[in-house]
Structure formats: C-alpha cells, structure tokens
C-alpha cells in the first residue's frame, strides 16, 4: 500500500533543520501540504522552498513554540493559508547538558519550556481544530532518554519523560474524537549533535546498541509517516522507540 497524504495538511515545529526538516520533506513526498515552523525563519523558509520544489504547498512560519502568543498567531496564520490542520508534529527541542550538581536553574527552565511546554501549547491549539474536524494525528518527538535517563541530561530526560506523560493523557482525552496522539522516542541519531562525539565515544555507544549503528533522520521520519497515515488509525497513546534495539 502506498501512503498518500495529498488531502492532508501538517504543521511541524522546529522544521528548519535536522530531524524536523527530514520529517517535513518525507511528508511532502507523499503530497502532504506542510507548514514549517521554526524559531529561525530563514531555516524554515529553506525547508519550505524544498517542499515547494516538489510541487507541494508549503508555508514557513516564524514562531518560538514555547511562547503562547507566538503559538496562537502561528495557528491563525496556518489556518488562514492552509485552510485545515490534520497532523501536528511537536519536534522543536534543545539540550543544555551538564551534571545535575552543576545544572543552572535557567537551563532547567529553558529545556522544560522548549521541549515540553511547547508541545502543551501547540497540542492545545491543534486539538481545538481537530475536535471540530473529528479527526487528527498528533505526534510528539520524545527520546529514549525520557525512558531510561542519561548522564548530564536531568533537564532533557525530565522534559522527554514529561512529553510521554502528556502524550498518554492527550491520547485518552481526544480518543473519542478519532484523534490519535503518539510519541516517537529516537535513540542515537546521526545528526550535527552526534557528529561532535569522538571516535572512542561513538565506539562505546555502538557497543550498547544491538544493531551496532546509529539511526538516521530518515528512520525517524518514516516512523512519523506511518503514525500520520491511516495505517496507524487504531494506534494511540504509544511510545515507539526508533533506536536499533537499545531500549527493549
Ligand atoms: P536540531 O538539529 O537542533 O533542530 C531543532 C530545530 O528546532 C532547530 O531548527 C531549532 O532552531 C529549532 N528550535 C529550537 N528551539 C525552538 C523553539 N523554541 N521554537 C521553535 N523551534 C525551535 O535538533 P534535532 O537533532 O533535529 O532534534 C529534533 C527533535 O528530535 C528534538 O525534539 C530532539 O530532542 C529529538 N531527538 C533528537 C535526537 C538526536 O540524536 N538528534 C535523539 C532523540 C530525540 P535553532 O537552530 O535556531 O536552535
């Protein structure tokens, strides 16, 4: 079965680069219209241009996904230009890593705000639209670190564990309206972040991963595509790990 999302419209936060950009392009390859939001408007415009080059409708929107006023404006602009919203991907995320005893309160607050509050704000606005439509898909990009913890990531792991809790509650509250809400928990994905690891650090990491390789942004994007499609209509409140078997 070929996935065809040509009648659908998606909004992705943090879609200017990395995993978010890959998700946006993967959805667009199935003819899904995509509104690309990012705090960095030039990056969002870059992804939107790539989507338009595929002959698919796109829109770049500048918004800090953790700022309520900017999120409200973003949803207004998306509805004005795209006309509907069927799929929301809460992808914007940051790290501010250091050991707990050295972690500054401001770095705790910022990571919780960008990784967790943003998903609350965007899910709330999307839910208003999707409840009226009696359908929708919300996909939250969490992390395996939210399931198992990680040295130096007290703030990040707490934000991703919180995102998993938000996923499950939202899934329960919206289920009778045929809106599904799921989380994806990527493991170690080959991105700018993991490129900075030394060869020794990479080797240590690979020894722990049963498949003995890092994942790609495409591995995450393909999982989003499945959850966003009608193939996953009866799946809600789940956390799908995309990690080469690291967490099982
Ligand atoms: P990335 O390359 O840093 O991309 C994140 C994008 O989000 C950037 O364009 C960034 O803009 C934007 N952004 C940051 N703060 C924002 C805000 N407040 N509002 C809107 N946009 C904002 O990150 P990534 O590696 O692709 O990660 C994407 C998601 O996957 C994150 O939620 C991350 O936690 C999760 N994840 C990643 C990995 C991995 O191995 N990379 C593993 C597990 C989970 P700026 O560039 O201007 O900051």
PDB file of C-alpha atoms and ligand atoms in Angstrom:
ATOM      1  CA  UNK A   1       0.000   0.000   0.000  1.00  0.00           C
ATOM      2  CA  UNK A   2       1.367   3.418  -0.961  1.00  0.00           C
ATOM      3  CA  UNK A   3       0.858   6.163   1.616  1.00  0.00           C
ATOM      4  CA  UNK A   4      -0.911   9.136   0.040  1.00  0.00           C
ATOM      5  CA  UNK A   5      -1.421  12.196   2.250  1.00  0.00           C
ATOM      6  CA  UNK A   6      -2.361  14.510  -0.633  1.00  0.00           C
ATOM      7  CA  UNK A   7      -5.568  15.679   1.065  1.00  0.00           C
ATOM      8  CA  UNK A   8      -3.798  16.389   4.385  1.00  0.00           C
ATOM      9  CA  UNK A   9      -2.046  19.358   5.946  1.00  0.00           C
ATOM     10  CA  UNK A  10       0.688  19.055   8.566  1.00  0.00           C
ATOM     11  CA  UNK A  11       2.375  21.552  10.882  1.00  0.00           C
ATOM     12  CA  UNK A  12       5.831  20.820  12.255  1.00  0.00           C
ATOM     13  CA  UNK A  13       7.725  22.789  14.900  1.00  0.00           C
ATOM     14  CA  UNK A  14      11.499  23.087  14.584  1.00  0.00           C
ATOM     15  CA  UNK A  15      11.219  22.058  10.924  1.00  0.00           C
ATOM     16  CA  UNK A  16      14.080  24.252   9.707  1.00  0.00           C
ATOM     17  CA  UNK A  17      16.793  21.658  10.081  1.00  0.00           C
ATOM     18  CA  UNK A  18      17.809  18.238  11.390  1.00  0.00           C
ATOM     19  CA  UNK A  19      15.147  15.625  12.067  1.00  0.00           C
ATOM     20  CA  UNK A  20      12.310  18.171  11.667  1.00  0.00           C
ATOM     21  CA  UNK A  21      13.407  19.079   8.137  1.00  0.00           C
ATOM     22  CA  UNK A  22      13.618  15.393   7.198  1.00  0.00           C
ATOM     23  CA  UNK A  23      10.105  14.759   8.591  1.00  0.00           C
ATOM     24  CA  UNK A  24       8.719  17.757   6.655  1.00  0.00           C
ATOM     25  CA  UNK A  25      10.262  16.531   3.369  1.00  0.00           C
ATOM     26  CA  UNK A  26       9.154  12.930   3.938  1.00  0.00           C
ATOM     27  CA  UNK A  27       5.537  14.034   4.466  1.00  0.00           C
ATOM     28  CA  UNK A  28       5.763  16.331   1.434  1.00  0.00           C
ATOM     29  CA  UNK A  29       6.948  13.385  -0.676  1.00  0.00           C
ATOM     30  CA  UNK A  30       3.505  11.838  -0.110  1.00  0.00           C
ATOM     31  CA  UNK A  31       1.954  15.137  -1.337  1.00  0.00           C
ATOM     32  CA  UNK A  32       1.022  16.285   2.186  1.00  0.00           C
ATOM     33  CA  UNK A  33       0.980  20.100   2.478  1.00  0.00           C
ATOM     34  CA  UNK A  34       3.383  21.152   5.225  1.00  0.00           C
ATOM     35  CA  UNK A  35       3.575  24.324   7.312  1.00  0.00           C
ATOM     36  CA  UNK A  36       7.153  24.552   8.543  1.00  0.00           C
ATOM     37  CA  UNK A  37       7.597  26.479  11.756  1.00  0.00           C
ATOM     38  CA  UNK A  38      10.899  27.353  13.394  1.00  0.00           C
ATOM     39  CA  UNK A  39      12.346  29.984  15.697  1.00  0.00           C
ATOM     40  CA  UNK A  40      14.843  30.541  12.841  1.00  0.00           C
ATOM     41  CA  UNK A  41      12.694  31.823   9.950  1.00  0.00           C
ATOM     42  CA  UNK A  42      15.476  31.530   7.354  1.00  0.00           C
ATOM     43  CA  UNK A  43      15.849  27.821   8.168  1.00  0.00           C
ATOM     44  CA  UNK A  44      12.050  27.342   7.947  1.00  0.00           C
ATOM     45  CA  UNK A  45      11.986  29.155   4.597  1.00  0.00           C
ATOM     46  CA  UNK A  46      14.738  26.844   3.329  1.00  0.00           C
ATOM     47  CA  UNK A  47      12.687  23.719   4.114  1.00  0.00           C
ATOM     48  CA  UNK A  48       9.504  25.316   2.703  1.00  0.00           C
ATOM     49  CA  UNK A  49      11.336  26.085  -0.562  1.00  0.00           C
ATOM     50  CA  UNK A  50      12.485  22.457  -0.822  1.00  0.00           C
ATOM     51  CA  UNK A  51       8.858  21.326  -0.360  1.00  0.00           C
ATOM     52  CA  UNK A  52       7.559  23.747  -2.979  1.00  0.00           C
ATOM     53  CA  UNK A  53      10.205  22.416  -5.391  1.00  0.00           C
ATOM     54  CA  UNK A  54       8.404  19.050  -5.081  1.00  0.00           C
ATOM     55  CA  UNK A  55       5.222  20.766  -6.306  1.00  0.00           C
ATOM     56  CA  UNK A  56       3.643  20.623  -2.852  1.00  0.00           C
ATOM     57  CA  UNK A  57       2.064  23.506  -0.919  1.00  0.00           C
ATOM     58  CA  UNK A  58       4.121  24.823   1.978  1.00  0.00           C
ATOM     59  CA  UNK A  59       4.356  27.759   4.337  1.00  0.00           C
ATOM     60  CA  UNK A  60       7.202  28.993   6.546  1.00  0.00           C
ATOM     61  CA  UNK A  61       6.186  30.471   9.896  1.00  0.00           C
ATOM     62  CA  UNK A  62       8.452  32.059  12.472  1.00  0.00           C
ATOM     63  CA  UNK A  63       7.429  31.075  15.989  1.00  0.00           C
ATOM     64  CA  UNK A  64       9.005  30.255  19.309  1.00  0.00           C
ATOM     65  CA  UNK A  65       6.976  27.103  20.016  1.00  0.00           C
ATOM     66  CA  UNK A  66       7.265  27.762  23.762  1.00  0.00           C
ATOM     67  CA  UNK A  67       5.697  31.228  23.603  1.00  0.00           C
ATOM     68  CA  UNK A  68       1.881  31.186  23.929  1.00  0.00           C
ATOM     69  CA  UNK A  69       1.279  34.402  21.941  1.00  0.00           C
ATOM     70  CA  UNK A  70       3.538  33.303  19.081  1.00  0.00           C
ATOM     71  CA  UNK A  71       1.908  29.845  19.028  1.00  0.00           C
ATOM     72  CA  UNK A  72      -1.586  31.353  18.848  1.00  0.00           C
ATOM     73  CA  UNK A  73      -0.535  33.612  15.965  1.00  0.00           C
ATOM     74  CA  UNK A  74       1.140  30.658  14.223  1.00  0.00           C
ATOM     75  CA  UNK A  75      -2.081  28.613  14.305  1.00  0.00           C
ATOM     76  CA  UNK A  76      -4.080  31.570  12.934  1.00  0.00           C
ATOM     77  CA  UNK A  77      -1.592  32.046  10.072  1.00  0.00           C
ATOM     78  CA  UNK A  78      -1.550  28.304   9.289  1.00  0.00           C
ATOM     79  CA  UNK A  79      -5.365  28.084   9.176  1.00  0.00           C
ATOM     80  CA  UNK A  80      -5.583  31.242   7.024  1.00  0.00           C
ATOM     81  CA  UNK A  81      -3.041  29.995   4.460  1.00  0.00           C
ATOM     82  CA  UNK A  82      -3.507  26.223   4.553  1.00  0.00           C
ATOM     83  CA  UNK A  83      -7.229  26.004   5.389  1.00  0.00           C
ATOM     84  CA  UNK A  84      -7.014  22.945   7.649  1.00  0.00           C
ATOM     85  CA  UNK A  85      -4.745  21.076  10.028  1.00  0.00           C
ATOM     86  CA  UNK A  86      -4.725  17.271  10.092  1.00  0.00           C
ATOM     87  CA  UNK A  87      -1.288  16.450  11.506  1.00  0.00           C
ATOM     88  CA  UNK A  88       0.771  18.191  14.211  1.00  0.00           C
ATOM     89  CA  UNK A  89       4.365  17.173  14.868  1.00  0.00           C
ATOM     90  CA  UNK A  90       5.832  18.572  18.073  1.00  0.00           C
ATOM     91  CA  UNK A  91       9.508  18.314  17.158  1.00  0.00           C
ATOM     92  CA  UNK A  92      11.212  21.503  18.450  1.00  0.00           C
ATOM     93  CA  UNK A  93      13.742  20.557  21.092  1.00  0.00           C
ATOM     94  CA  UNK A  94      17.020  21.665  22.641  1.00  0.00           C
ATOM     95  CA  UNK A  95      19.679  20.347  25.028  1.00  0.00           C
ATOM     96  CA  UNK A  96      21.619  22.136  27.763  1.00  0.00           C
ATOM     97  CA  UNK A  97      23.642  19.236  29.145  1.00  0.00           C
ATOM     98  CA  UNK A  98      25.638  19.128  32.357  1.00  0.00           C
ATOM     99  CA  UNK A  99      25.666  17.053  35.529  1.00  0.00           C
ATOM    100  CA  UNK A 100      22.808  17.694  37.979  1.00  0.00           C
ATOM    101  CA  UNK A 101      25.045  19.277  40.603  1.00  0.00           C
ATOM    102  CA  UNK A 102      26.276  21.862  38.078  1.00  0.00           C
ATOM    103  CA  UNK A 103      22.966  22.451  36.296  1.00  0.00           C
ATOM    104  CA  UNK A 104      21.769  26.050  36.427  1.00  0.00           C
ATOM    105  CA  UNK A 105      18.120  26.743  37.188  1.00  0.00           C
ATOM    106  CA  UNK A 106      17.840  28.756  33.960  1.00  0.00           C
ATOM    107  CA  UNK A 107      18.992  25.748  31.895  1.00  0.00           C
ATOM    108  CA  UNK A 108      16.468  23.512  33.643  1.00  0.00           C
ATOM    109  CA  UNK A 109      13.669  26.030  32.965  1.00  0.00           C
ATOM    110  CA  UNK A 110      14.636  26.647  29.329  1.00  0.00           C
ATOM    111  CA  UNK A 111      14.818  22.958  28.366  1.00  0.00           C
ATOM    112  CA  UNK A 112      11.485  22.180  30.074  1.00  0.00           C
ATOM    113  CA  UNK A 113       9.922  25.166  28.325  1.00  0.00           C
ATOM    114  CA  UNK A 114      11.155  24.435  24.807  1.00  0.00           C
ATOM    115  CA  UNK A 115      10.778  20.623  24.930  1.00  0.00           C
ATOM    116  CA  UNK A 116       7.588  20.239  26.990  1.00  0.00           C
ATOM    117  CA  UNK A 117       5.597  23.458  27.331  1.00  0.00           C
ATOM    118  CA  UNK A 118       5.800  23.930  23.552  1.00  0.00           C
ATOM    119  CA  UNK A 119       4.027  20.595  22.997  1.00  0.00           C
ATOM    120  CA  UNK A 120       1.329  21.547  25.520  1.00  0.00           C
ATOM    121  CA  UNK A 121       0.713  24.914  23.809  1.00  0.00           C
ATOM    122  CA  UNK A 122       0.680  23.510  20.263  1.00  0.00           C
ATOM    123  CA  UNK A 123      -1.369  20.402  21.137  1.00  0.00           C
ATOM    124  CA  UNK A 124      -3.976  22.590  22.843  1.00  0.00           C
ATOM    125  CA  UNK A 125      -4.422  24.781  19.751  1.00  0.00           C
ATOM    126  CA  UNK A 126      -4.357  21.797  17.363  1.00  0.00           C
ATOM    127  CA  UNK A 127      -6.895  19.918  19.497  1.00  0.00           C
ATOM    128  CA  UNK A 128      -9.432  22.764  19.122  1.00  0.00           C
ATOM    129  CA  UNK A 129      -9.235  22.407  15.328  1.00  0.00           C
ATOM    130  CA  UNK A 130      -9.100  18.591  15.284  1.00  0.00           C
ATOM    131  CA  UNK A 131     -12.005  18.122  17.724  1.00  0.00           C
ATOM    132  CA  UNK A 132     -14.215  20.142  15.355  1.00  0.00           C
ATOM    133  CA  UNK A 133     -12.995  18.042  12.408  1.00  0.00           C
ATOM    134  CA  UNK A 134     -13.448  14.816  14.406  1.00  0.00           C
ATOM    135  CA  UNK A 135     -10.051  13.555  13.223  1.00  0.00           C
ATOM    136  CA  UNK A 136      -6.355  14.304  13.548  1.00  0.00           C
ATOM    137  CA  UNK A 137      -2.909  12.997  14.376  1.00  0.00           C
ATOM    138  CA  UNK A 138      -0.554  14.458  16.962  1.00  0.00           C
ATOM    139  CA  UNK A 139       2.986  13.087  17.035  1.00  0.00           C
ATOM    140  CA  UNK A 140       5.443  14.087  19.748  1.00  0.00           C
ATOM    141  CA  UNK A 141       9.179  13.636  19.217  1.00  0.00           C
ATOM    142  CA  UNK A 142      10.422  12.428  22.599  1.00  0.00           C
ATOM    143  CA  UNK A 143      13.662  10.484  23.202  1.00  0.00           C
ATOM    144  CA  UNK A 144      14.780   7.168  24.710  1.00  0.00           C
ATOM    145  CA  UNK A 145      16.441   9.361  27.335  1.00  0.00           C
ATOM    146  CA  UNK A 146      12.903  10.075  28.625  1.00  0.00           C
ATOM    147  CA  UNK A 147      12.536   6.321  29.215  1.00  0.00           C
ATOM    148  CA  UNK A 148      15.945   5.430  30.625  1.00  0.00           C
ATOM    149  CA  UNK A 149      17.653   8.662  31.784  1.00  0.00           C
ATOM    150  CA  UNK A 150      21.160   9.716  30.775  1.00  0.00           C
ATOM    151  CA  UNK A 151      24.195  11.224  32.454  1.00  0.00           C
ATOM    152  CA  UNK A 152      24.235  15.018  32.141  1.00  0.00           C
ATOM    153  CA  UNK A 153      20.641  15.231  30.924  1.00  0.00           C
ATOM    154  CA  UNK A 154      18.470  15.716  34.035  1.00  0.00           C
ATOM    155  CA  UNK A 155      16.596  18.586  32.359  1.00  0.00           C
ATOM    156  CA  UNK A 156      16.349  16.908  28.922  1.00  0.00           C
ATOM    157  CA  UNK A 157      15.291  13.474  30.250  1.00  0.00           C
ATOM    158  CA  UNK A 158      12.675  15.065  32.538  1.00  0.00           C
ATOM    159  CA  UNK A 159      11.278  17.078  29.612  1.00  0.00           C
ATOM    160  CA  UNK A 160      11.047  13.983  27.379  1.00  0.00           C
ATOM    161  CA  UNK A 161       9.519  11.852  30.170  1.00  0.00           C
ATOM    162  CA  UNK A 162       7.008  14.681  30.673  1.00  0.00           C
ATOM    163  CA  UNK A 163       6.278  14.663  26.943  1.00  0.00           C
ATOM    164  CA  UNK A 164       5.459  10.952  27.169  1.00  0.00           C
ATOM    165  CA  UNK A 165       3.025  11.660  30.030  1.00  0.00           C
ATOM    166  CA  UNK A 166       1.448  14.481  28.002  1.00  0.00           C
ATOM    167  CA  UNK A 167       1.128  12.082  25.029  1.00  0.00           C
ATOM    168  CA  UNK A 168      -0.774   9.484  27.065  1.00  0.00           C
ATOM    169  CA  UNK A 169      -3.161  11.964  28.714  1.00  0.00           C
ATOM    170  CA  UNK A 170      -3.871  13.784  25.452  1.00  0.00           C
ATOM    171  CA  UNK A 171      -4.445  10.433  23.730  1.00  0.00           C
ATOM    172  CA  UNK A 172      -7.067   9.490  26.351  1.00  0.00           C
ATOM    173  CA  UNK A 173      -8.811  12.872  26.217  1.00  0.00           C
ATOM    174  CA  UNK A 174      -9.044  13.005  22.408  1.00  0.00           C
ATOM    175  CA  UNK A 175      -9.629   9.335  21.581  1.00  0.00           C
ATOM    176  CA  UNK A 176     -13.417   9.519  21.181  1.00  0.00           C
ATOM    177  CA  UNK A 177     -12.948  12.231  18.535  1.00  0.00           C
ATOM    178  CA  UNK A 178     -10.804   9.878  16.389  1.00  0.00           C
ATOM    179  CA  UNK A 179      -7.687  11.894  17.144  1.00  0.00           C
ATOM    180  CA  UNK A 180      -4.614   9.784  17.815  1.00  0.00           C
ATOM    181  CA  UNK A 181      -1.659  11.008  19.878  1.00  0.00           C
ATOM    182  CA  UNK A 182       1.609   9.086  19.892  1.00  0.00           C
ATOM    183  CA  UNK A 183       5.247   9.680  20.776  1.00  0.00           C
ATOM    184  CA  UNK A 184       8.378   8.582  18.979  1.00  0.00           C
ATOM    185  CA  UNK A 185      11.462   8.008  21.092  1.00  0.00           C
ATOM    186  CA  UNK A 186      14.536   8.176  18.868  1.00  0.00           C
ATOM    187  CA  UNK A 187      17.776   6.707  20.160  1.00  0.00           C
ATOM    188  CA  UNK A 188      21.118   7.995  18.916  1.00  0.00           C
ATOM    189  CA  UNK A 189      20.529   9.559  15.519  1.00  0.00           C
ATOM    190  CA  UNK A 190      23.265  10.701  13.143  1.00  0.00           C
ATOM    191  CA  UNK A 191      22.877  14.486  13.310  1.00  0.00           C
ATOM    192  CA  UNK A 192      25.065  17.505  13.999  1.00  0.00           C
ATOM    193  CA  UNK A 193      24.699  16.611  17.708  1.00  0.00           C
ATOM    194  CA  UNK A 194      26.184  13.099  17.431  1.00  0.00           C
ATOM    195  CA  UNK A 195      28.813  14.217  14.855  1.00  0.00           C
ATOM    196  CA  UNK A 196      30.597  16.017  17.695  1.00  0.00           C
ATOM    197  CA  UNK A 197      31.223  12.729  19.576  1.00  0.00           C
ATOM    198  CA  UNK A 198      34.796  11.420  19.478  1.00  0.00           C
ATOM    199  CA  UNK A 199      35.523   8.052  17.802  1.00  0.00           C
ATOM    200  CA  UNK A 200      36.056   6.499  21.257  1.00  0.00           C
ATOM    201  CA  UNK A 201      32.697   7.848  22.495  1.00  0.00           C
ATOM    202  CA  UNK A 202      30.977   6.573  19.341  1.00  0.00           C
ATOM    203  CA  UNK A 203      32.537   3.114  19.764  1.00  0.00           C
ATOM    204  CA  UNK A 204      31.359   2.941  23.398  1.00  0.00           C
ATOM    205  CA  UNK A 205      27.853   3.897  22.277  1.00  0.00           C
ATOM    206  CA  UNK A 206      27.764   1.381  19.424  1.00  0.00           C
ATOM    207  CA  UNK A 207      28.659  -1.449  21.806  1.00  0.00           C
ATOM    208  CA  UNK A 208      25.390  -0.796  23.663  1.00  0.00           C
ATOM    209  CA  UNK A 209      23.182  -0.733  20.536  1.00  0.00           C
ATOM    210  CA  UNK A 210      22.146  -4.247  19.432  1.00  0.00           C
ATOM    211  CA  UNK A 211      22.130  -3.163  15.746  1.00  0.00           C
ATOM    212  CA  UNK A 212      25.596  -1.584  16.252  1.00  0.00           C
ATOM    213  CA  UNK A 213      24.869   1.531  14.214  1.00  0.00           C
ATOM    214  CA  UNK A 214      23.406   4.997  14.716  1.00  0.00           C
ATOM    215  CA  UNK A 215      19.965   5.781  13.341  1.00  0.00           C
ATOM    216  CA  UNK A 216      19.263   8.352  10.628  1.00  0.00           C
ATOM    217  CA  UNK A 217      16.812  11.242  10.495  1.00  0.00           C
ATOM    218  CA  UNK A 218      15.044   9.219   7.770  1.00  0.00           C
ATOM    219  CA  UNK A 219      14.483   6.342  10.252  1.00  0.00           C
ATOM    220  CA  UNK A 220      12.587   8.787  12.492  1.00  0.00           C
ATOM    221  CA  UNK A 221      10.751  10.430   9.576  1.00  0.00           C
ATOM    222  CA  UNK A 222       9.495   7.063   8.256  1.00  0.00           C
ATOM    223  CA  UNK A 223       8.018   6.290  11.680  1.00  0.00           C
ATOM    224  CA  UNK A 224       6.283   9.674  11.702  1.00  0.00           C
ATOM    225  CA  UNK A 225       4.902   8.928   8.245  1.00  0.00           C
ATOM    226  CA  UNK A 226       3.424   5.623   9.449  1.00  0.00           C
ATOM    227  CA  UNK A 227       1.828   7.210  12.538  1.00  0.00           C
ATOM    228  CA  UNK A 228       0.488  10.120  10.449  1.00  0.00           C
ATOM    229  CA  UNK A 229      -1.136   7.770   7.941  1.00  0.00           C
ATOM    230  CA  UNK A 230      -4.390   5.823   8.109  1.00  0.00           C
ATOM    231  CA  UNK A 231      -2.296   2.660   8.565  1.00  0.00           C
ATOM    232  CA  UNK A 232      -1.969   3.706  12.226  1.00  0.00           C
ATOM    233  CA  UNK A 233      -5.589   4.753  12.814  1.00  0.00           C
ATOM    234  CA  UNK A 234      -6.041   2.297  15.731  1.00  0.00           C
ATOM    235  CA  UNK A 235      -2.770   3.185  17.493  1.00  0.00           C
ATOM    236  CA  UNK A 236      -2.888   5.844  20.211  1.00  0.00           C
ATOM    237  CA  UNK A 237      -1.064   6.718  23.432  1.00  0.00           C
ATOM    238  CA  UNK A 238       2.000   4.717  22.400  1.00  0.00           C
ATOM    239  CA  UNK A 239       5.726   5.381  22.517  1.00  0.00           C
ATOM    240  CA  UNK A 240       7.548   3.918  19.537  1.00  0.00           C
ATOM    241  CA  UNK A 241      11.301   3.622  20.055  1.00  0.00           C
ATOM    242  CA  UNK A 242      13.485   4.072  16.958  1.00  0.00           C
ATOM    243  CA  UNK A 243      16.814   3.080  18.445  1.00  0.00           C
ATOM    244  CA  UNK A 244      18.298  -0.072  16.890  1.00  0.00           C
ATOM    245  CA  UNK A 245      17.096  -2.087  19.877  1.00  0.00           C
ATOM    246  CA  UNK A 246      18.789  -0.073  22.619  1.00  0.00           C
ATOM    247  CA  UNK A 247      15.676   0.026  24.834  1.00  0.00           C
ATOM    248  CA  UNK A 248      13.711  -3.210  24.966  1.00  0.00           C
TER     249      UNK A 248
HETATM  250  P1  LIG B   1      18.185  20.356  15.783  1.00  0.00           P
HETATM  251  O1  LIG B   1      19.002  19.920  14.616  1.00  0.00           O
HETATM  252  O2  LIG B   1      18.793  21.218  16.825  1.00  0.00           O
HETATM  253  O3  LIG B   1      16.840  21.025  15.230  1.00  0.00           O
HETATM  254  C1  LIG B   1      15.888  21.552  16.087  1.00  0.00           C
HETATM  255  C2  LIG B   1      15.223  22.721  15.396  1.00  0.00           C
HETATM  256  O4  LIG B   1      14.291  23.301  16.342  1.00  0.00           O
HETATM  257  C3  LIG B   1      16.204  23.839  15.018  1.00  0.00           C
HETATM  258  O5  LIG B   1      15.888  24.364  13.752  1.00  0.00           O
HETATM  259  C4  LIG B   1      15.986  24.857  16.126  1.00  0.00           C
HETATM  260  O6  LIG B   1      16.267  26.196  15.748  1.00  0.00           O
HETATM  261  C5  LIG B   1      14.505  24.694  16.382  1.00  0.00           C
HETATM  262  N1  LIG B   1      14.101  25.270  17.660  1.00  0.00           N
HETATM  263  C6  LIG B   1      14.821  25.370  18.791  1.00  0.00           C
HETATM  264  N2  LIG B   1      14.113  25.975  19.747  1.00  0.00           N
HETATM  265  C7  LIG B   1      12.912  26.272  19.211  1.00  0.00           C
HETATM  266  C8  LIG B   1      11.743  26.914  19.698  1.00  0.00           C
HETATM  267  N3  LIG B   1      11.669  27.395  20.941  1.00  0.00           N
HETATM  268  N4  LIG B   1      10.685  27.059  18.864  1.00  0.00           N
HETATM  269  C9  LIG B   1      10.745  26.599  17.588  1.00  0.00           C
HETATM  270  N5  LIG B   1      11.825  25.992  17.078  1.00  0.00           N
HETATM  271  C10 LIG B   1      12.902  25.824  17.880  1.00  0.00           C
HETATM  272  O7  LIG B   1      17.623  19.066  16.584  1.00  0.00           O
HETATM  273  P2  LIG B   1      17.363  17.557  16.070  1.00  0.00           P
HETATM  274  O8  LIG B   1      18.563  16.749  16.424  1.00  0.00           O
HETATM  275  O9  LIG B   1      16.866  17.560  14.678  1.00  0.00           O
HETATM  276  O10 LIG B   1      16.186  17.132  17.074  1.00  0.00           O
HETATM  277  C11 LIG B   1      14.802  17.258  16.731  1.00  0.00           C
HETATM  278  C12 LIG B   1      13.990  16.598  17.845  1.00  0.00           C
HETATM  279  O11 LIG B   1      14.393  15.217  17.987  1.00  0.00           O
HETATM  280  C13 LIG B   1      14.217  17.249  19.212  1.00  0.00           C
HETATM  281  O12 LIG B   1      12.992  17.271  19.919  1.00  0.00           O
HETATM  282  C14 LIG B   1      15.196  16.300  19.886  1.00  0.00           C
HETATM  283  O13 LIG B   1      15.097  16.350  21.286  1.00  0.00           O
HETATM  284  C15 LIG B   1      14.728  14.962  19.326  1.00  0.00           C
HETATM  285  N6  LIG B   1      15.750  13.912  19.387  1.00  0.00           N
HETATM  286  C16 LIG B   1      16.934  14.044  18.706  1.00  0.00           C
HETATM  287  C17 LIG B   1      17.887  13.011  18.785  1.00  0.00           C
HETATM  288  C18 LIG B   1      19.192  13.097  18.041  1.00  0.00           C
HETATM  289  O14 LIG B   1      20.021  12.161  18.153  1.00  0.00           O
HETATM  290  N7  LIG B   1      19.450  14.156  17.288  1.00  0.00           N
HETATM  291  C19 LIG B   1      17.626  11.870  19.561  1.00  0.00           C
HETATM  292  C20 LIG B   1      16.403  11.794  20.247  1.00  0.00           C
HETATM  293  C21 LIG B   1      15.478  12.806  20.143  1.00  0.00           C
HETATM  294  P3  LIG B   1      17.768  26.755  16.083  1.00  0.00           P
HETATM  295  O15 LIG B   1      18.678  26.017  15.179  1.00  0.00           O
HETATM  296  O16 LIG B   1      17.658  28.224  15.774  1.00  0.00           O
HETATM  297  O17 LIG B   1      18.010  26.467  17.542  1.00  0.00           O
END
